[in-house]
GROMACS .gro file of C-alpha atoms in nm:
model
  233
    1UNK     CA    1   1.692   1.159  -0.727
    2UNK     CA    2   1.584   1.300  -1.055
    3UNK     CA    3   1.233   1.326  -1.184
    4UNK     CA    4   1.269   1.004  -1.409
    5UNK     CA    5   1.394   0.831  -1.108
    6UNK     CA    6   1.052   0.920  -0.922
    7UNK     CA    7   0.880   0.794  -1.245
    8UNK     CA    8   1.058   0.450  -1.220
    9UNK     CA    9   0.975   0.382  -0.865
   10UNK     CA   10   0.600   0.520  -0.905
   11UNK     CA   11   0.583   0.234  -1.126
   12UNK     CA   12   0.645  -0.021  -0.865
   13UNK     CA   13   0.412   0.134  -0.606
   14UNK     CA   14   0.086  -0.071  -0.566
   15UNK     CA   15  -0.061   0.233  -0.374
   16UNK     CA   16  -0.217   0.565  -0.466
   17UNK     CA   17   0.030   0.739  -0.265
   18UNK     CA   18   0.346   0.846  -0.510
   19UNK     CA   19   0.724   0.835  -0.398
   20UNK     CA   20   0.732   1.210  -0.322
   21UNK     CA   21   0.482   1.177  -0.068
   22UNK     CA   22   0.646   0.889   0.059
   23UNK     CA   23   0.966   1.056   0.083
   24UNK     CA   24   0.792   1.352   0.288
   25UNK     CA   25   0.660   1.099   0.522
   26UNK     CA   26   1.004   0.942   0.586
   27UNK     CA   27   1.156   1.291   0.655
   28UNK     CA   28   0.869   1.403   0.890
   29UNK     CA   29   0.903   1.043   1.094
   30UNK     CA   30   1.276   1.139   1.121
   31UNK     CA   31   1.397   0.834   0.964
   32UNK     CA   32   1.781   0.744   0.964
   33UNK     CA   33   2.039   0.508   0.942
   34UNK     CA   34   1.898   0.343   1.291
   35UNK     CA   35   1.571   0.304   1.185
   36UNK     CA   36   1.390   0.000   1.125
   37UNK     CA   37   1.089  -0.056   0.911
   38UNK     CA   38   0.859  -0.357   0.867
   39UNK     CA   39   0.633  -0.351   0.546
   40UNK     CA   40   0.340  -0.627   0.592
   41UNK     CA   41   0.230  -0.683   0.199
   42UNK     CA   42   0.505  -0.485   0.074
   43UNK     CA   43   0.423  -0.543  -0.297
   44UNK     CA   44   0.749  -0.499  -0.467
   45UNK     CA   45   0.929  -0.353  -0.153
   46UNK     CA   46   0.940  -0.008  -0.297
   47UNK     CA   47   0.887   0.186   0.028
   48UNK     CA   48   1.144   0.024   0.190
   49UNK     CA   49   1.392   0.058  -0.118
   50UNK     CA   50   1.297   0.459  -0.142
   51UNK     CA   51   1.342   0.506   0.235
   52UNK     CA   52   1.670   0.303   0.212
   53UNK     CA   53   1.810   0.531  -0.046
   54UNK     CA   54   1.701   0.846   0.110
   55UNK     CA   55   1.763   0.783   0.471
   56UNK     CA   56   1.978   0.441   0.490
   57UNK     CA   57   1.677   0.248   0.711
   58UNK     CA   58   1.721  -0.102   0.780
   59UNK     CA   59   1.393  -0.272   0.660
   60UNK     CA   60   1.194  -0.613   0.603
   61UNK     CA   61   0.908  -0.644   0.356
   62UNK     CA   62   0.677  -0.960   0.350
   63UNK     CA   63   0.453  -1.037   0.055
   64UNK     CA   64   0.250  -1.357  -0.048
   65UNK     CA   65   0.331  -1.260  -0.414
   66UNK     CA   66   0.624  -1.447  -0.546
   67UNK     CA   67   0.653  -1.229  -0.856
   68UNK     CA   68   0.629  -0.914  -0.657
   69UNK     CA   69   0.913  -1.032  -0.418
   70UNK     CA   70   1.125  -1.162  -0.719
   71UNK     CA   71   1.138  -0.852  -0.908
   72UNK     CA   72   1.135  -0.639  -0.567
   73UNK     CA   73   1.474  -0.845  -0.492
   74UNK     CA   74   1.603  -0.775  -0.832
   75UNK     CA   75   1.582  -0.398  -0.834
   76UNK     CA   76   1.732  -0.362  -0.473
   77UNK     CA   77   2.012  -0.572  -0.604
   78UNK     CA   78   2.062  -0.347  -0.908
   79UNK     CA   79   2.029  -0.038  -0.664
   80UNK     CA   80   2.316  -0.191  -0.446
   81UNK     CA   81   2.084  -0.204  -0.138
   82UNK     CA   82   2.179  -0.445   0.129
   83UNK     CA   83   1.989  -0.326   0.441
   84UNK     CA   84   1.650  -0.411   0.300
   85UNK     CA   85   1.539  -0.801   0.313
   86UNK     CA   86   1.224  -0.912   0.120
   87UNK     CA   87   1.046  -1.228   0.201
   88UNK     CA   88   0.806  -1.456   0.028
   89UNK     CA   89   0.538  -1.567   0.280
   90UNK     CA   90   0.165  -1.503   0.366
   91UNK     CA   91   0.210  -1.223   0.629
   92UNK     CA   92  -0.021  -1.365   0.869
   93UNK     CA   93   0.206  -1.655   0.916
   94UNK     CA   94   0.525  -1.409   0.956
   95UNK     CA   95   0.690  -1.408   1.309
   96UNK     CA   96   0.955  -1.177   1.410
   97UNK     CA   97   1.127  -1.109   1.749
   98UNK     CA   98   1.241  -0.772   1.613
   99UNK     CA   99   1.058  -0.437   1.729
  100UNK     CA  100   1.045  -0.173   1.452
  101UNK     CA  101   1.038   0.179   1.447
  102UNK     CA  102   0.762   0.172   1.219
  103UNK     CA  103   0.524  -0.106   1.082
  104UNK     CA  104   0.344  -0.054   0.747
  105UNK     CA  105   0.007  -0.225   0.706
  106UNK     CA  106  -0.028  -0.196   0.336
  107UNK     CA  107  -0.346  -0.429   0.333
  108UNK     CA  108  -0.649  -0.487   0.572
  109UNK     CA  109  -0.614  -0.811   0.713
  110UNK     CA  110  -0.980  -0.915   0.788
  111UNK     CA  111  -1.080  -0.582   0.972
  112UNK     CA  112  -0.902  -0.260   1.068
  113UNK     CA  113  -0.889  -0.363   1.466
  114UNK     CA  114  -0.743  -0.709   1.355
  115UNK     CA  115  -0.481  -0.554   1.125
  116UNK     CA  116  -0.383  -0.299   1.405
  117UNK     CA  117  -0.343  -0.592   1.656
  118UNK     CA  118  -0.119  -0.782   1.411
  119UNK     CA  119   0.063  -0.472   1.325
  120UNK     CA  120   0.137  -0.372   1.698
  121UNK     CA  121   0.295  -0.727   1.774
  122UNK     CA  122   0.586  -0.591   1.575
  123UNK     CA  123   0.610  -0.212   1.682
  124UNK     CA  124   0.817  -0.050   1.939
  125UNK     CA  125   0.655   0.143   2.207
  126UNK     CA  126   0.585   0.491   2.084
  127UNK     CA  127   0.659   0.366   1.734
  128UNK     CA  128   0.440   0.445   1.445
  129UNK     CA  129   0.203   0.254   1.257
  130UNK     CA  130   0.143   0.327   0.894
  131UNK     CA  131  -0.176   0.218   0.755
  132UNK     CA  132  -0.275   0.213   0.374
  133UNK     CA  133  -0.654   0.251   0.326
  134UNK     CA  134  -0.902   0.362   0.067
  135UNK     CA  135  -1.148   0.623   0.174
  136UNK     CA  136  -1.452   0.800   0.041
  137UNK     CA  137  -1.436   1.138  -0.070
  138UNK     CA  138  -1.804   1.193  -0.036
  139UNK     CA  139  -2.010   1.150   0.295
  140UNK     CA  140  -2.259   0.910   0.144
  141UNK     CA  141  -2.068   0.614   0.009
  142UNK     CA  142  -2.206   0.445  -0.296
  143UNK     CA  143  -2.332   0.124  -0.182
  144UNK     CA  144  -2.140  -0.063  -0.502
  145UNK     CA  145  -1.848   0.089  -0.409
  146UNK     CA  146  -1.848   0.002  -0.043
  147UNK     CA  147  -1.916  -0.363  -0.144
  148UNK     CA  148  -1.654  -0.355  -0.437
  149UNK     CA  149  -1.379  -0.240  -0.201
  150UNK     CA  150  -1.481  -0.429   0.108
  151UNK     CA  151  -1.586  -0.148   0.328
  152UNK     CA  152  -1.525   0.223   0.246
  153UNK     CA  153  -1.557   0.506   0.483
  154UNK     CA  154  -1.523   0.915   0.482
  155UNK     CA  155  -1.241   1.032   0.645
  156UNK     CA  156  -1.432   1.150   0.953
  157UNK     CA  157  -1.570   0.780   1.019
  158UNK     CA  158  -1.206   0.653   0.953
  159UNK     CA  159  -1.061   0.916   1.191
  160UNK     CA  160  -1.338   0.768   1.487
  161UNK     CA  161  -1.245   0.413   1.433
  162UNK     CA  162  -0.875   0.475   1.479
  163UNK     CA  163  -0.974   0.717   1.805
  164UNK     CA  164  -1.163   0.428   1.899
  165UNK     CA  165  -0.888   0.156   1.880
  166UNK     CA  166  -0.654   0.423   2.068
  167UNK     CA  167  -0.474   0.562   1.783
  168UNK     CA  168  -0.460   0.918   1.656
  169UNK     CA  169  -0.349   1.030   1.306
  170UNK     CA  170  -0.022   1.174   1.309
  171UNK     CA  171   0.072   1.180   0.924
  172UNK     CA  172  -0.129   1.165   0.628
  173UNK     CA  173  -0.044   1.116   0.260
  174UNK     CA  174  -0.286   1.077  -0.035
  175UNK     CA  175  -0.284   1.034  -0.388
  176UNK     CA  176  -0.411   1.275  -0.666
  177UNK     CA  177  -0.597   1.223  -1.006
  178UNK     CA  178  -0.239   1.147  -1.177
  179UNK     CA  179  -0.182   0.902  -0.932
  180UNK     CA  180  -0.510   0.720  -1.018
  181UNK     CA  181  -0.416   0.757  -1.378
  182UNK     CA  182  -0.046   0.564  -1.282
  183UNK     CA  183  -0.231   0.317  -1.080
  184UNK     CA  184  -0.498   0.220  -1.363
  185UNK     CA  185  -0.174   0.176  -1.579
  186UNK     CA  186  -0.015  -0.052  -1.370
  187UNK     CA  187  -0.358  -0.253  -1.319
  188UNK     CA  188  -0.456  -0.281  -1.676
  189UNK     CA  189  -0.108  -0.397  -1.793
  190UNK     CA  190  -0.111  -0.655  -1.520
  191UNK     CA  191  -0.489  -0.770  -1.649
  192UNK     CA  192  -0.386  -0.755  -2.017
  193UNK     CA  193  -0.087  -1.006  -1.949
  194UNK     CA  194  -0.344  -1.251  -1.783
  195UNK     CA  195  -0.592  -1.189  -2.060
  196UNK     CA  196  -0.309  -1.275  -2.317
  197UNK     CA  197  -0.208  -1.599  -2.137
  198UNK     CA  198  -0.575  -1.708  -2.129
  199UNK     CA  199  -0.736  -1.564  -2.434
  200UNK     CA  200  -1.033  -1.819  -2.403
  201UNK     CA  201  -1.111  -1.763  -2.005
  202UNK     CA  202  -1.455  -1.583  -2.023
  203UNK     CA  203  -1.456  -1.546  -1.659
  204UNK     CA  204  -1.136  -1.374  -1.620
  205UNK     CA  205  -1.228  -1.126  -1.900
  206UNK     CA  206  -1.549  -1.060  -1.724
  207UNK     CA  207  -1.365  -0.993  -1.413
  208UNK     CA  208  -1.126  -0.736  -1.586
  209UNK     CA  209  -1.423  -0.571  -1.761
  210UNK     CA  210  -1.601  -0.541  -1.428
  211UNK     CA  211  -1.265  -0.394  -1.251
  212UNK     CA  212  -1.240  -0.140  -1.539
  213UNK     CA  213  -1.606  -0.050  -1.495
  214UNK     CA  214  -1.578   0.008  -1.148
  215UNK     CA  215  -1.272   0.187  -1.140
  216UNK     CA  216  -1.401   0.472  -1.373
  217UNK     CA  217  -1.778   0.474  -1.243
  218UNK     CA  218  -1.728   0.467  -0.898
  219UNK     CA  219  -1.336   0.467  -0.780
  220UNK     CA  220  -1.194   0.780  -0.934
  221UNK     CA  221  -1.517   0.993  -0.866
  222UNK     CA  222  -1.554   0.887  -0.518
  223UNK     CA  223  -1.250   0.743  -0.368
  224UNK     CA  224  -0.877   0.806  -0.295
  225UNK     CA  225  -0.633   0.601  -0.095
  226UNK     CA  226  -0.393   0.743   0.198
  227UNK     CA  227  -0.090   0.627   0.403
  228UNK     CA  228  -0.236   0.702   0.776
  229UNK     CA  229   0.064   0.756   1.024
  230UNK     CA  230  -0.110   0.650   1.356
  231UNK     CA  231   0.024   0.675   1.718
  232UNK     CA  232  -0.088   0.580   2.046
  233UNK     CA  233  -0.069   0.853   2.345
   0.00000   0.00000   0.00000
């Protein structure tokens, strides 16, 4: 896999955590051709794609955004991957009798506790729950950031929440400043496309301007994002 390939796949990650770190996680998790992975709120299904190419895993990705799933399916087909299935559906309504080695919760569903309870339904005993979550890089979280991202905690507090729910962090991967730049590039192109389609929508413009303000004022200086690998004793 070339550096150019990494760049391409990174453009389809709705995450601060880059492909290189996702590959490292897959290696540390011991993924192989017998591994089954479920990604809830999978976006374009990029994590599943990368892991299928590298480790030959089988997987299912679920997301409510039709455009994400359509693009993800196209990329899987172009890459000749048939061990990954992407489904357009509200994840809270998704049902599956399969038990997976790894369940990825890429978004928080109401609360951390509720998210874990939902993900656990699909997880094999002894499996790993991967939870994607932003965290504060400073002990005192700015109020504006906490309100904007719907609950931001320093790592010490997040770790305690996980422990109280019976989970321990066994794997950990974060983004860097360069990944913030990548994430911003993806976001701003998305927003510009929306504005071009609705150039006279003042409310939309105000939302985009506010998002950009929060990104540069609070998110980049005080926030990061991680994929937390979590297991129970």
